[in-house]
mmCIF file of C-alpha atoms in Angstrom:
data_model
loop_
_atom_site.group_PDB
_atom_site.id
_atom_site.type_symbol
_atom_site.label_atom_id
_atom_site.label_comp_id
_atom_site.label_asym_id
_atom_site.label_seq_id
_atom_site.Cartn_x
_atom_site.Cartn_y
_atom_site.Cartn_z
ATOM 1 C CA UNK A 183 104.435 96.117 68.569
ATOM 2 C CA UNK A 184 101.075 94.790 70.091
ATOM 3 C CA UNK A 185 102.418 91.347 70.712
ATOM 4 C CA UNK A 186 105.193 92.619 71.936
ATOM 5 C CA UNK A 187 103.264 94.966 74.250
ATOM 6 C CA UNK A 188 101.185 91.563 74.956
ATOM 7 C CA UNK A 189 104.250 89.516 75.984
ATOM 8 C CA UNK A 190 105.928 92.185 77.946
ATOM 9 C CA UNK A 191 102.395 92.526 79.898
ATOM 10 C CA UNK A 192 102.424 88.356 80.638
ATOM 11 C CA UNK A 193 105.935 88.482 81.668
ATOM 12 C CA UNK A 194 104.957 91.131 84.350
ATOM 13 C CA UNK A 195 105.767 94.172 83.130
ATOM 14 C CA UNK A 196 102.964 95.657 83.450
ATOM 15 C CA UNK A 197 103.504 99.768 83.970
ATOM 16 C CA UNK A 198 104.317 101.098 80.810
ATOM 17 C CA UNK A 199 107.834 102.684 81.797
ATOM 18 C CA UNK A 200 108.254 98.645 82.295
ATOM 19 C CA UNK A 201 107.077 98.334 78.630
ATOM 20 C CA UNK A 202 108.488 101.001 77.140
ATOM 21 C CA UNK A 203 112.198 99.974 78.747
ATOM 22 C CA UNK A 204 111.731 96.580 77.377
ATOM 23 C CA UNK A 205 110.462 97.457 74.105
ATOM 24 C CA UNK A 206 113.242 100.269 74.032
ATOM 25 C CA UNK A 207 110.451 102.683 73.053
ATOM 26 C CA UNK A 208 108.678 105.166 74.647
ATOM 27 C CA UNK A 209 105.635 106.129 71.536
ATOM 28 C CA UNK A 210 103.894 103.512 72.905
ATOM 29 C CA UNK A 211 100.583 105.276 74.187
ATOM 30 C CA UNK A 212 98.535 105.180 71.105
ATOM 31 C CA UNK A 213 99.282 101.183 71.352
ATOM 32 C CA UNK A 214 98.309 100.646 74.741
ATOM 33 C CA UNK A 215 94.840 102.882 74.255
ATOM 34 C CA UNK A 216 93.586 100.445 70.917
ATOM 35 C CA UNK A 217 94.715 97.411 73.024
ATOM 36 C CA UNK A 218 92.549 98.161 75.909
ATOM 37 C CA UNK A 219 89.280 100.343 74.560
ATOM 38 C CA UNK A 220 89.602 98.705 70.828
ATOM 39 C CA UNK A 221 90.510 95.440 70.766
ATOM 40 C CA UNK A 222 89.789 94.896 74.325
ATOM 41 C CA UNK A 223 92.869 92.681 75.340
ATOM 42 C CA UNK A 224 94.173 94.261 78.310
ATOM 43 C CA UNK A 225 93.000 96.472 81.553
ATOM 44 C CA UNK A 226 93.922 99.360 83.102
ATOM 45 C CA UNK A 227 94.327 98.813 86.585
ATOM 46 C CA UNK A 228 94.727 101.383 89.915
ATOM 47 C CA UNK A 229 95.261 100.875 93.435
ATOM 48 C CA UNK A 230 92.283 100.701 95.521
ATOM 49 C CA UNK A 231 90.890 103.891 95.849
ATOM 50 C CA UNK A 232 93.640 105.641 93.510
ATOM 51 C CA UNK A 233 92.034 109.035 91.193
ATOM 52 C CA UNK A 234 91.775 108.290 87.224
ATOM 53 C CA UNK A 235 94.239 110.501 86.763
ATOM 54 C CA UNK A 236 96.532 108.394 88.942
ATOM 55 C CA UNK A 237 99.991 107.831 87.596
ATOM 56 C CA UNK A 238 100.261 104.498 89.323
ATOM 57 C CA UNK A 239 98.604 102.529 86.281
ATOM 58 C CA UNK A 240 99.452 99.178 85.727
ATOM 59 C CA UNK A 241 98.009 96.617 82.418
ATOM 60 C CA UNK A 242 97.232 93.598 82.612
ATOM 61 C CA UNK A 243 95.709 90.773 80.187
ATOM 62 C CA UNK A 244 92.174 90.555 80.041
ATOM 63 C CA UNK A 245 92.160 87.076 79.278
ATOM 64 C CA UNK A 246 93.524 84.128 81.182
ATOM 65 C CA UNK A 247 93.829 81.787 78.286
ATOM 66 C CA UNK A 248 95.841 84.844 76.607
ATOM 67 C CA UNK A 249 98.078 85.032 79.787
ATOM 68 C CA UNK A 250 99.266 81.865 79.190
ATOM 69 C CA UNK A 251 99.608 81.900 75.445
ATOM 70 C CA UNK A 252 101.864 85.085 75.448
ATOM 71 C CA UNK A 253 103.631 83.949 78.576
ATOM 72 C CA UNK A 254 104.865 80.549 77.589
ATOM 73 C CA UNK A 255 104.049 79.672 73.793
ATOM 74 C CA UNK A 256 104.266 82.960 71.596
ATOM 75 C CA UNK A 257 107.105 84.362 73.215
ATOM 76 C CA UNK A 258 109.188 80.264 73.037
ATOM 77 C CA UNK A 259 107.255 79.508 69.862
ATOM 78 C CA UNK A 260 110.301 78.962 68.202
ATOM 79 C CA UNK A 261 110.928 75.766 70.636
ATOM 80 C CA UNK A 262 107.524 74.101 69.411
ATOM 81 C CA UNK A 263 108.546 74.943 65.731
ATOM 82 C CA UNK A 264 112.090 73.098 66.543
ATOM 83 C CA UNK A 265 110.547 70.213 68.414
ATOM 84 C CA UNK A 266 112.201 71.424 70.893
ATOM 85 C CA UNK A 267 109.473 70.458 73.871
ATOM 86 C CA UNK A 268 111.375 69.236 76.445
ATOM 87 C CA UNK A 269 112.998 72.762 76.550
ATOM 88 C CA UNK A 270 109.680 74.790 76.772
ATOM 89 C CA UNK A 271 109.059 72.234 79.523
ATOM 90 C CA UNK A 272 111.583 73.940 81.074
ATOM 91 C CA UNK A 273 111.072 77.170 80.830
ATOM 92 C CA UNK A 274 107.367 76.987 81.952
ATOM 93 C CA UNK A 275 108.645 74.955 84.949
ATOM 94 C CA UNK A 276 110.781 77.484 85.966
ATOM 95 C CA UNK A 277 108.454 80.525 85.740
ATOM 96 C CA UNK A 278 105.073 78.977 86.952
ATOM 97 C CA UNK A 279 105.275 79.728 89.887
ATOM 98 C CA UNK A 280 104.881 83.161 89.462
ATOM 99 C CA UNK A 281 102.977 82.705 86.793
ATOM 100 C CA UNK A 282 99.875 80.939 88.494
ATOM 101 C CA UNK A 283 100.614 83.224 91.896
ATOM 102 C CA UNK A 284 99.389 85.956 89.589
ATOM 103 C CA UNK A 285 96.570 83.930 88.372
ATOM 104 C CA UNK A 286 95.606 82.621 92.059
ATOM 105 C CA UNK A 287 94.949 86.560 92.543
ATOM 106 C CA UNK A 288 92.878 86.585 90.089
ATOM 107 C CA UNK A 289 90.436 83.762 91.128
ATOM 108 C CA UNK A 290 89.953 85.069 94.520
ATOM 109 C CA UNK A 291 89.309 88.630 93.198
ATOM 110 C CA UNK A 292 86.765 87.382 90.700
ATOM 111 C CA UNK A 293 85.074 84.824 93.735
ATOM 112 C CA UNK A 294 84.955 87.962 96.380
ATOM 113 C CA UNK A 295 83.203 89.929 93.263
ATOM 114 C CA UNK A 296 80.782 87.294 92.590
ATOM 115 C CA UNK A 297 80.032 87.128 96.498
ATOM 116 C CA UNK A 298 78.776 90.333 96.035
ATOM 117 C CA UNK A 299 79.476 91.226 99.525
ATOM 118 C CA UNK A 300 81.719 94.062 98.492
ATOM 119 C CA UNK A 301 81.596 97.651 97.025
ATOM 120 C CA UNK A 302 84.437 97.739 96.265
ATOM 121 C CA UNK A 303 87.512 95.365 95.059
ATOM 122 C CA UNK A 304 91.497 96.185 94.234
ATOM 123 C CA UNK A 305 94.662 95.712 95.194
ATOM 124 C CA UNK A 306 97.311 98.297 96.671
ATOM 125 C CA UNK A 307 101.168 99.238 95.323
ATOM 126 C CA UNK A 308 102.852 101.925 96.098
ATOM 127 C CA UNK A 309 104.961 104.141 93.564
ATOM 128 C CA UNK A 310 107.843 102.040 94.211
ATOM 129 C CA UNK A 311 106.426 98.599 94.215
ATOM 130 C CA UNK A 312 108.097 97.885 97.369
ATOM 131 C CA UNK A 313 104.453 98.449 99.483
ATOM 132 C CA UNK A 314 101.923 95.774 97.248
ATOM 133 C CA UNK A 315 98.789 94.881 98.854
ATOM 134 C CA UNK A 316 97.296 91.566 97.082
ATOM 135 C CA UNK A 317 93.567 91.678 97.664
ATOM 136 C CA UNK A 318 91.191 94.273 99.294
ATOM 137 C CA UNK A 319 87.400 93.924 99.571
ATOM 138 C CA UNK A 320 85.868 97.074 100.804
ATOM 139 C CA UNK A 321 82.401 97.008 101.866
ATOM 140 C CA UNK A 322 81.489 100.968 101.769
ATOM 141 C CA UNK A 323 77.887 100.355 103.410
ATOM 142 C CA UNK A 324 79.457 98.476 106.542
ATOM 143 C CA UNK A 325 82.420 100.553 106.737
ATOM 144 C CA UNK A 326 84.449 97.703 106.772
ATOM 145 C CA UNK A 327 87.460 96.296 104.408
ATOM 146 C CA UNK A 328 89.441 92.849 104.235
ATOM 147 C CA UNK A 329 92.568 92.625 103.488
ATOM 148 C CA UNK A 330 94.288 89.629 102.035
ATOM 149 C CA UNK A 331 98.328 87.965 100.913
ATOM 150 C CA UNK A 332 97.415 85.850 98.704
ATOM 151 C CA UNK A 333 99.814 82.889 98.723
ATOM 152 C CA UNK A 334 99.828 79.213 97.074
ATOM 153 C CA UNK A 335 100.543 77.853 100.408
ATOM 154 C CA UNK A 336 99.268 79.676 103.897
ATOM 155 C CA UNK A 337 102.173 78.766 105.910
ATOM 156 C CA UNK A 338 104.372 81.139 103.724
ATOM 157 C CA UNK A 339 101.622 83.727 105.130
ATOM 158 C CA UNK A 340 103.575 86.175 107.774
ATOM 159 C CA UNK A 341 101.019 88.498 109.005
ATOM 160 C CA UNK A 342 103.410 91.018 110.403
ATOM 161 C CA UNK A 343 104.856 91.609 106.891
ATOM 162 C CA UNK A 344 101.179 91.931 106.092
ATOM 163 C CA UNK A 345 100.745 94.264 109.168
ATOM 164 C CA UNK A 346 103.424 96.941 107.809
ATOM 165 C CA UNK A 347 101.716 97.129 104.241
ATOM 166 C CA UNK A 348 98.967 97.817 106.113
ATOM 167 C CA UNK A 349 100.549 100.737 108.161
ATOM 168 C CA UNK A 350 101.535 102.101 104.655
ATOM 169 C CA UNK A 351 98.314 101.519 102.702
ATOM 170 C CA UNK A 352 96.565 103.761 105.706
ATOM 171 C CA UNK A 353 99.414 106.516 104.967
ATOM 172 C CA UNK A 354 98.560 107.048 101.847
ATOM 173 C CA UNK A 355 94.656 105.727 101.511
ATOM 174 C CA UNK A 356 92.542 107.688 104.061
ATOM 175 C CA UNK A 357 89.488 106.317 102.985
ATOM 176 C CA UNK A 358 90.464 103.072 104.814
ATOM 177 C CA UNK A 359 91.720 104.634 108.526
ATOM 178 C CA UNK A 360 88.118 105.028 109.139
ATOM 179 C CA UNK A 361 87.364 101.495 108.753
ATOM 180 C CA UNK A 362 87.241 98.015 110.677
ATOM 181 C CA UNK A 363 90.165 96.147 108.710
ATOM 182 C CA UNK A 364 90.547 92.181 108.908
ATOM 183 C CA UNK A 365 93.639 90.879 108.021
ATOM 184 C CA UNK A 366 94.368 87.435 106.702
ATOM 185 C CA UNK A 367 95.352 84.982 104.121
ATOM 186 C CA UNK A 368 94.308 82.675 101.079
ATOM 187 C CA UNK A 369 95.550 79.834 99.770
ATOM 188 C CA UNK A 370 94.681 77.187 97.028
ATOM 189 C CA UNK A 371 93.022 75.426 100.747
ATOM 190 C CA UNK A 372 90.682 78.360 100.160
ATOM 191 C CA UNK A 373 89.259 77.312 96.838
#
């Protein structure tokens, strides 16, 4: 069940209805608790500003390295076992992109964190996923927030679509209508 749990997580289901419909099981609680607070493999994630008790939880691996392993070789280990390499070669060809868009995320949340310019780092999604905000750094002192898409390439940036996530975030965030918002992108140019 915990690998499973894992590989469900890497393929990007990461609420656990998303689990628990892929794993055609919904006792899966107690699993999710020891995988986060005991063994310490995955995180609990909110929107920005979102209350503990938030229903809008979504897991994700802790570890990049672990990302990739449950992604690509535990899931297809069967392939390796079968020399089958050329096929895995495949498969990981056809789903990095989304994979390393996920992990691009990542790098630019950790870098804004280790700016330390912030008080505050998250992302934004809505209960129906439609609304998903990539990046926001919130300076709470300054009263100020940016507000980023992250893409692999900027000129798949549109910043109106950006623009009406916005309008939604401030529906449903009010700690942010009081606050100077810049808007933009980054890119692997941004690294």
């Amino acid at each position: 069940i915990y690998f499973s749990i894992l590989t469900c997580i890497a393929e990007g289901q990461r609420s656990r209805s998303e689990i628990e419909s892929a794993l055609k099981n919904d006792n899966i609680g107690s699993y999710l608790h020891k995988l986060e607070n005991y063994y310490g493999l995955i995180e609990k994630q909110l929107p920005i500003f979102a209350k503990e008790s938030s229903k809008k939880v979504r897991y994700a691996l802790s570890d990049c390295f672990l990302h990739l392993w449950f992604r690509f070789f535990f899931k297809y280990q069967s392939f390796v076992a079968n020399d089958a390499l050329n096929q895995l070669a495949v498969v990981i060809r056809r789903d990095y992109d989304v994979f390393s868009g996920f992990q691009l995320e990542r790098y630019f949340e950790r870098k804004l964190r280790e700016s330390g310019r912030y008080t505050r780092i998250g992302k934004f999604w809505d209960r129906s996923g439609e609304n998903e905000i990539d990046l926001i750094a919130v300076n709470e002192l300054t009263n100020t927030a940016d507000i980023y898409e992250v893409k692999k390439q900027s000129k798949r940036y549109v910043p109106a679509l950006l623009e009406a996530k916005v309008q939604e975030l401030l529906k449903q965030c009010k700690e942010l209508r009081k606050m100077e918002l810049t808007l933009g992108c980054l890119s692997v140019a941004d690294m």
